[in-house]
JSON list of C-alpha atoms in Angstrom, two decimals:
[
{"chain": "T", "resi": 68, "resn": "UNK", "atom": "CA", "xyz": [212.05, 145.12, -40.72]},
{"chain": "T", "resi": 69, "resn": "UNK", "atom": "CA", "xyz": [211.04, 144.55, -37.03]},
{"chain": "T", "resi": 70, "resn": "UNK", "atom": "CA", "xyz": [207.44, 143.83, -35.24]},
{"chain": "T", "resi": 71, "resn": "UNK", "atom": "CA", "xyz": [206.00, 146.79, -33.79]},
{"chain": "T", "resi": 72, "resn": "UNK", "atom": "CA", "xyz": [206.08, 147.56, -30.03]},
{"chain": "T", "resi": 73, "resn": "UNK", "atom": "CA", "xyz": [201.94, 147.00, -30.09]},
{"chain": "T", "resi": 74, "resn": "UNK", "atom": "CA", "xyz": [200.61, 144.73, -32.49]},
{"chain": "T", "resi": 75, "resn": "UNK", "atom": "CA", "xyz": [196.85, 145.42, -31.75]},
{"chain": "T", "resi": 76, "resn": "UNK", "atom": "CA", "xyz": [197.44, 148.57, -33.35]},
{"chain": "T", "resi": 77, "resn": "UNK", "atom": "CA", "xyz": [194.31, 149.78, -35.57]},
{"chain": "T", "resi": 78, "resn": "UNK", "atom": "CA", "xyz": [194.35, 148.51, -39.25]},
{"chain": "T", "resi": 79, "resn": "UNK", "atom": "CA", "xyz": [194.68, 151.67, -40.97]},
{"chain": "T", "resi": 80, "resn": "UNK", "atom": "CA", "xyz": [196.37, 153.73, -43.23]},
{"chain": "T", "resi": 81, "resn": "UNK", "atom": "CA", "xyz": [196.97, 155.93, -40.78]},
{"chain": "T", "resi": 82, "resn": "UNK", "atom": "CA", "xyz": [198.71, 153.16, -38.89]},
{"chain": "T", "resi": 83, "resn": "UNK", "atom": "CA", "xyz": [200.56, 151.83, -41.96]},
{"chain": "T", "resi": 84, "resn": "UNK", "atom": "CA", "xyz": [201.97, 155.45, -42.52]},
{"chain": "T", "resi": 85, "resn": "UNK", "atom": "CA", "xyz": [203.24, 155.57, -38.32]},
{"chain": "T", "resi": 86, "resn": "UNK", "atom": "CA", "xyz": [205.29, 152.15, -39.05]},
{"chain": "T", "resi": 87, "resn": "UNK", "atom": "CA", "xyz": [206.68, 153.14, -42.10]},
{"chain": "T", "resi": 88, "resn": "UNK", "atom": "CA", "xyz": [207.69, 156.48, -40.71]},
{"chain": "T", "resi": 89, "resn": "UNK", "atom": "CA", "xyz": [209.91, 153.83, -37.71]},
{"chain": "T", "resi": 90, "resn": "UNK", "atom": "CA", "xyz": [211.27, 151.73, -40.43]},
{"chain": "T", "resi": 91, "resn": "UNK", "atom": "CA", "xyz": [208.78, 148.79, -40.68]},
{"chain": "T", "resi": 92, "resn": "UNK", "atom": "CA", "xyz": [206.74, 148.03, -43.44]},
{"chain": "T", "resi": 93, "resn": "UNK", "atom": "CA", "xyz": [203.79, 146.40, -42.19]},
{"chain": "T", "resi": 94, "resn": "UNK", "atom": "CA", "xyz": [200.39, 144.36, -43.58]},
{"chain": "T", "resi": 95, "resn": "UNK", "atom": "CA", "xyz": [197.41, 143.24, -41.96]},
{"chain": "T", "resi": 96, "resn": "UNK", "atom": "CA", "xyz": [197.24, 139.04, -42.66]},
{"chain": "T", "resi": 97, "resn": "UNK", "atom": "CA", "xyz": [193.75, 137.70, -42.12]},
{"chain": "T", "resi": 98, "resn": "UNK", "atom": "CA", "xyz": [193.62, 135.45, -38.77]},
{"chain": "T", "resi": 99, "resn": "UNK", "atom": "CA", "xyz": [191.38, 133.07, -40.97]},
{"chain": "T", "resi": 100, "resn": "UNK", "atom": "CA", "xyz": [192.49, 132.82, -44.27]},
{"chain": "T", "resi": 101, "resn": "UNK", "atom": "CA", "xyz": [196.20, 133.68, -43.77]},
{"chain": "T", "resi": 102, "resn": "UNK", "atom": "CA", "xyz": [196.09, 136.54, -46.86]},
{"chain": "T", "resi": 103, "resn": "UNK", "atom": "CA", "xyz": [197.85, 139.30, -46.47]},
{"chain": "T", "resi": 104, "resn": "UNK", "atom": "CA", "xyz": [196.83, 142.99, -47.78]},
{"chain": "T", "resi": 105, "resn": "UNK", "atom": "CA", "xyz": [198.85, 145.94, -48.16]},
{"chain": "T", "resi": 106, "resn": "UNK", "atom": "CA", "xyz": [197.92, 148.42, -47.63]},
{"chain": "T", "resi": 107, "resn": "UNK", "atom": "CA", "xyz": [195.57, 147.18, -44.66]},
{"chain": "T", "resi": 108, "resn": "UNK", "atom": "CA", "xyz": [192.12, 146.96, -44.47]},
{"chain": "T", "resi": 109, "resn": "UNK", "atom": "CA", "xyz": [189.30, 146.42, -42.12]},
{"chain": "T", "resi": 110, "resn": "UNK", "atom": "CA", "xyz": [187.62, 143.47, -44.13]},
{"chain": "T", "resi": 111, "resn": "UNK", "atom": "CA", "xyz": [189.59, 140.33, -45.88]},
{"chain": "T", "resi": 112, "resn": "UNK", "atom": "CA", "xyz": [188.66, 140.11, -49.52]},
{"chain": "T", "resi": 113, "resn": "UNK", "atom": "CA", "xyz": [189.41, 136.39, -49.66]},
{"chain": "T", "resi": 114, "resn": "UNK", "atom": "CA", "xyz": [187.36, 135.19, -46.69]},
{"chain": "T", "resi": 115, "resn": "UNK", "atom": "CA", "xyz": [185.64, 138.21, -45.54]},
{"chain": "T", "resi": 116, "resn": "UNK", "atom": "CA", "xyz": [186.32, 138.23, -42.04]},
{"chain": "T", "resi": 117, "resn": "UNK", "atom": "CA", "xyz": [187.45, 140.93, -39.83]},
{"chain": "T", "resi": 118, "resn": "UNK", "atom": "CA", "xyz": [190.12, 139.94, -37.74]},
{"chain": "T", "resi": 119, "resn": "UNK", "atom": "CA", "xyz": [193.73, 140.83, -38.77]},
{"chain": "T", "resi": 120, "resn": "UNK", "atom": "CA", "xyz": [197.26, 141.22, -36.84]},
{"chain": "T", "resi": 121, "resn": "UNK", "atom": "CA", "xyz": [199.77, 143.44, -38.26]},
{"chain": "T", "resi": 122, "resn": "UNK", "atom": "CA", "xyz": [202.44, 141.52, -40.12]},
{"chain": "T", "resi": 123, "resn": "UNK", "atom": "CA", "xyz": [206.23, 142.45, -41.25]},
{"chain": "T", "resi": 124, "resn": "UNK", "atom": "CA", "xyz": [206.58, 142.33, -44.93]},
{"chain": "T", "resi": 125, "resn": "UNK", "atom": "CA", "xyz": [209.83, 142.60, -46.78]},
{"chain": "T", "resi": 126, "resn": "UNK", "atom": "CA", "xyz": [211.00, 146.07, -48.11]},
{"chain": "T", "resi": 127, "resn": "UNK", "atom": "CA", "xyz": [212.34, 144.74, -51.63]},
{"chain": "T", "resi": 128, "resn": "UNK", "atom": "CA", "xyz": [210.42, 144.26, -54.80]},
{"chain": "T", "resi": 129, "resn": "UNK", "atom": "CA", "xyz": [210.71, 143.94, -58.66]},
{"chain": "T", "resi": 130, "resn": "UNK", "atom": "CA", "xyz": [209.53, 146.40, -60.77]},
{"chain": "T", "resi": 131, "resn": "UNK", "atom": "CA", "xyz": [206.40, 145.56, -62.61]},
{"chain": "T", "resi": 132, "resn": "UNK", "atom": "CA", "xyz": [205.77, 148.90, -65.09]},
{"chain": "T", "resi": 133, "resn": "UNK", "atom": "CA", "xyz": [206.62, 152.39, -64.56]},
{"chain": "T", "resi": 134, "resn": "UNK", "atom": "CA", "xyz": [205.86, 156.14, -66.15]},
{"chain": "T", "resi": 135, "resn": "UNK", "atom": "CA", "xyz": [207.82, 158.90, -66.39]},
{"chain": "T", "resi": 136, "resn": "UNK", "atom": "CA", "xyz": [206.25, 162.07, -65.35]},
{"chain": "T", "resi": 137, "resn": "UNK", "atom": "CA", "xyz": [207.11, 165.48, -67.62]},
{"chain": "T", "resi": 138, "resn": "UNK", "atom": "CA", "xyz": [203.90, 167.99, -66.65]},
{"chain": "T", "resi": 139, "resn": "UNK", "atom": "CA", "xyz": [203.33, 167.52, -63.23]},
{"chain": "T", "resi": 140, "resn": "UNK", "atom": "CA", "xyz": [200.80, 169.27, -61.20]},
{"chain": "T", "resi": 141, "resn": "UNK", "atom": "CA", "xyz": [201.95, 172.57, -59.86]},
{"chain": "T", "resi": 142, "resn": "UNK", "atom": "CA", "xyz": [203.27, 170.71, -56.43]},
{"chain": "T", "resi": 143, "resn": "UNK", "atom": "CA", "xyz": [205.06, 168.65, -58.39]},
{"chain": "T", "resi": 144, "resn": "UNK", "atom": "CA", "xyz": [206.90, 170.84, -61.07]},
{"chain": "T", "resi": 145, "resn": "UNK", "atom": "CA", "xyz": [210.16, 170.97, -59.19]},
{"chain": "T", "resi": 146, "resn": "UNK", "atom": "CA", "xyz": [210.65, 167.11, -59.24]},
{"chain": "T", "resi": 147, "resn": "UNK", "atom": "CA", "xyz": [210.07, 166.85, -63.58]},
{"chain": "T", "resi": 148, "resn": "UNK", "atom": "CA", "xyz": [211.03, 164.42, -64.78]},
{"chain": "T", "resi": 149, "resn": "UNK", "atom": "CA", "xyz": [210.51, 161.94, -62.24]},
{"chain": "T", "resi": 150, "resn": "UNK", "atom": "CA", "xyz": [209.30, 158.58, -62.41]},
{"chain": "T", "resi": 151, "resn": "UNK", "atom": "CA", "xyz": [206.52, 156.55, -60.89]},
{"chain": "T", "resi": 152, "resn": "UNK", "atom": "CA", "xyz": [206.63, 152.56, -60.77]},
{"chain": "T", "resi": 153, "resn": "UNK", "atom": "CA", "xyz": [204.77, 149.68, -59.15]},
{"chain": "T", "resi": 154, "resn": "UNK", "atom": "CA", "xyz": [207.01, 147.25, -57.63]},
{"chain": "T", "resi": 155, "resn": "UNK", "atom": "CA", "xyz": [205.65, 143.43, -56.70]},
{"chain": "T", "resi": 156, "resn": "UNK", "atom": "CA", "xyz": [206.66, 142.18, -52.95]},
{"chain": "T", "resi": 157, "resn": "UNK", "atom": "CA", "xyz": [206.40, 138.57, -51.92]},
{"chain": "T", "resi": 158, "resn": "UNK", "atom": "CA", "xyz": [203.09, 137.28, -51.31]},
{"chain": "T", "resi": 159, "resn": "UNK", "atom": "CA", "xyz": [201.59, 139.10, -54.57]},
{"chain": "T", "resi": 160, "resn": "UNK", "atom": "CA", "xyz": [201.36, 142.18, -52.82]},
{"chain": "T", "resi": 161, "resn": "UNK", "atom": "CA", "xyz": [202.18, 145.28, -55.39]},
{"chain": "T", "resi": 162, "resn": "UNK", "atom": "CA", "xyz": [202.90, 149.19, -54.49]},
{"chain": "T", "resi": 163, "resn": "UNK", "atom": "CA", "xyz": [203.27, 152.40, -56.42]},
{"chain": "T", "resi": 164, "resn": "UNK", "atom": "CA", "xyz": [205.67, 155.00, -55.31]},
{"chain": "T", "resi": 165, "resn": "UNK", "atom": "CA", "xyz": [208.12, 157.40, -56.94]},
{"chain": "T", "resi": 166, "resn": "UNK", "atom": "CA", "xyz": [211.81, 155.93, -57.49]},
{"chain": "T", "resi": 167, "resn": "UNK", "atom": "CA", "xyz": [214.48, 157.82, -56.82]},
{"chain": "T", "resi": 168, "resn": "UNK", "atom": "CA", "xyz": [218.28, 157.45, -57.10]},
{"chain": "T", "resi": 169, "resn": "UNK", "atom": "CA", "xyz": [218.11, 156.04, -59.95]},
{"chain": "T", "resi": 170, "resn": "UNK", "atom": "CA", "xyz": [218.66, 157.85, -63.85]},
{"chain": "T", "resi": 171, "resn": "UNK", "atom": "CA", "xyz": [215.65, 157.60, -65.70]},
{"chain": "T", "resi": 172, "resn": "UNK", "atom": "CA", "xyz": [217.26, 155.67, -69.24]},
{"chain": "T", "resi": 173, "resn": "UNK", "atom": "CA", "xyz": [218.68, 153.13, -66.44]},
{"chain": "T", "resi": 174, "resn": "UNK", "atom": "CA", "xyz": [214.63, 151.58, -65.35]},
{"chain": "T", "resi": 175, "resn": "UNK", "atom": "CA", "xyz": [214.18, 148.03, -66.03]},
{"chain": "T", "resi": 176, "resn": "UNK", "atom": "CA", "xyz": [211.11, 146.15, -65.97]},
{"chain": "T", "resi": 177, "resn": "UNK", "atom": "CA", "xyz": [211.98, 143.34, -63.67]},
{"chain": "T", "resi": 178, "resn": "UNK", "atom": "CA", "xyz": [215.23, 145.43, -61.57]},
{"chain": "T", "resi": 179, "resn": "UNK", "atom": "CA", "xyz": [214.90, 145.31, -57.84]},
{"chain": "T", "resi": 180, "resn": "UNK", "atom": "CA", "xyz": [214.10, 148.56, -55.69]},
{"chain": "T", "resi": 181, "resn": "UNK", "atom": "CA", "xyz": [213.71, 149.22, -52.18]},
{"chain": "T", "resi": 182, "resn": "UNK", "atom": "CA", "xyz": [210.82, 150.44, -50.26]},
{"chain": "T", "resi": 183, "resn": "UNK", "atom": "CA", "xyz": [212.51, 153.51, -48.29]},
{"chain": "T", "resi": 184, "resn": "UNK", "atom": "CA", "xyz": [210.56, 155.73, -45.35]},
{"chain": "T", "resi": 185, "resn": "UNK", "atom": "CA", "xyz": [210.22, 159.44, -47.39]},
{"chain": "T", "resi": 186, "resn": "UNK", "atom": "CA", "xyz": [212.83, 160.81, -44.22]},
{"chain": "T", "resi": 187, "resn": "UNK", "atom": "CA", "xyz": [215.33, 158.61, -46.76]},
{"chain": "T", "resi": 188, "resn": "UNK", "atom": "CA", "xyz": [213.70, 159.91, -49.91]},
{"chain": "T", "resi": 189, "resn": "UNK", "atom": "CA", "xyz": [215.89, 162.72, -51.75]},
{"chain": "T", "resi": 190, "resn": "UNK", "atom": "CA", "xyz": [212.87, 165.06, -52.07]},
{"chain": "T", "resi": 191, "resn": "UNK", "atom": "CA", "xyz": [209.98, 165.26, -49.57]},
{"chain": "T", "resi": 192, "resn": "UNK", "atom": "CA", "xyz": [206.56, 165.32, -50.72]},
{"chain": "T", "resi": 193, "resn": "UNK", "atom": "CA", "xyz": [204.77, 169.16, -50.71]},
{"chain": "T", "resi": 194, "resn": "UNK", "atom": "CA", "xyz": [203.15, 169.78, -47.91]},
{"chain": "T", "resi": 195, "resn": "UNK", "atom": "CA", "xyz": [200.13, 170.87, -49.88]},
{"chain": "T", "resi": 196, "resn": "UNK", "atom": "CA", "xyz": [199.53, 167.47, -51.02]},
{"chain": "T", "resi": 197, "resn": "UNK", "atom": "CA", "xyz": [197.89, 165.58, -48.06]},
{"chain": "T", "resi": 198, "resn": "UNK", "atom": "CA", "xyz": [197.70, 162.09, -49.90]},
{"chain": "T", "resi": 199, "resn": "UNK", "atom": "CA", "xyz": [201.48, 161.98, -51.00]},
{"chain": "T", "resi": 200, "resn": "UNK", "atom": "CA", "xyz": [202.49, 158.73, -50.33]},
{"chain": "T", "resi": 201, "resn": "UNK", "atom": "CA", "xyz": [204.91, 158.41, -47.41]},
{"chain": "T", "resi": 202, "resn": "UNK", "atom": "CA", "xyz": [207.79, 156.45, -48.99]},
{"chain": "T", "resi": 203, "resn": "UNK", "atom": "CA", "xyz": [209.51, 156.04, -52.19]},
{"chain": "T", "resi": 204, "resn": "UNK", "atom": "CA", "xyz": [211.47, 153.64, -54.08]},
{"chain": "T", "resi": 205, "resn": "UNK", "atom": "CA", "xyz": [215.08, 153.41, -54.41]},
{"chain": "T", "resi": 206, "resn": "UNK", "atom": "CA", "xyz": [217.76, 150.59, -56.05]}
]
């Protein structure tokens, strides 16, 4: 992952979402504390201060737990079964996000999976869905 062009970009999701979509995963570390939270935030929950700078974070994590999905919500019927895990990144951080690539008797708790931009994902989220997360996890 590389450092964005600007790093006084806004700590947002918004802005988390805009990195991703250029290939770098990014979280806001506290200029106090040092803590780093993913996804960004406006206010450190270690220290309580308010003054971040955006932060490369690596792109590989273990998987913690995961759920296979069989009834889906009607956006989501065409991808059944599919399933959803949380991986941990360095730092403590953790993030959900569907894997992909992967056969569904072959998860492991404790494999490694990528964080991947959803332009790399097999399936694209439905449009319909506005809070589809922009990514998704692959081995």
């Amino acid at each position: 992952m590389t450092m964005p062009n600007n790093p006084q970009e806004p700590f947002s999701i918004e802005q988390f979402y805009k990195f991703l979509s250029q290939g770098k995963l990014m979280a806001g570390k506290c200029l106090k504390c040092g803590k780093i939270h993913l996804p960004p935030r406006p206010l450190c929950n270690n220290c309580y201060d308010t003054q971040f700078e955006w932060t490369p974070i690596t792109n590989k994590g273990t998987l913690l737990t995961y759920t296979v999905i069989h009834i889906a919500p009607t956006q989501f019927q065409n991808l059944t079964p599919y399933a959803i895990g949380i991986i941990e990144l360095d730092n403590d951080l953790k993030i959900p996000g569907i894997i992909q690539d992967l056969p569904i008797e072959q998860l492991q708790i404790g494999m490694t999976l990528t964080i991947v931009a959803v332009s790399d994902c097999n399936t694209p989220p439905p449009q319909t869905w506005p809070q589809w997360s922009k990514y998704c996890l692959k081995p």
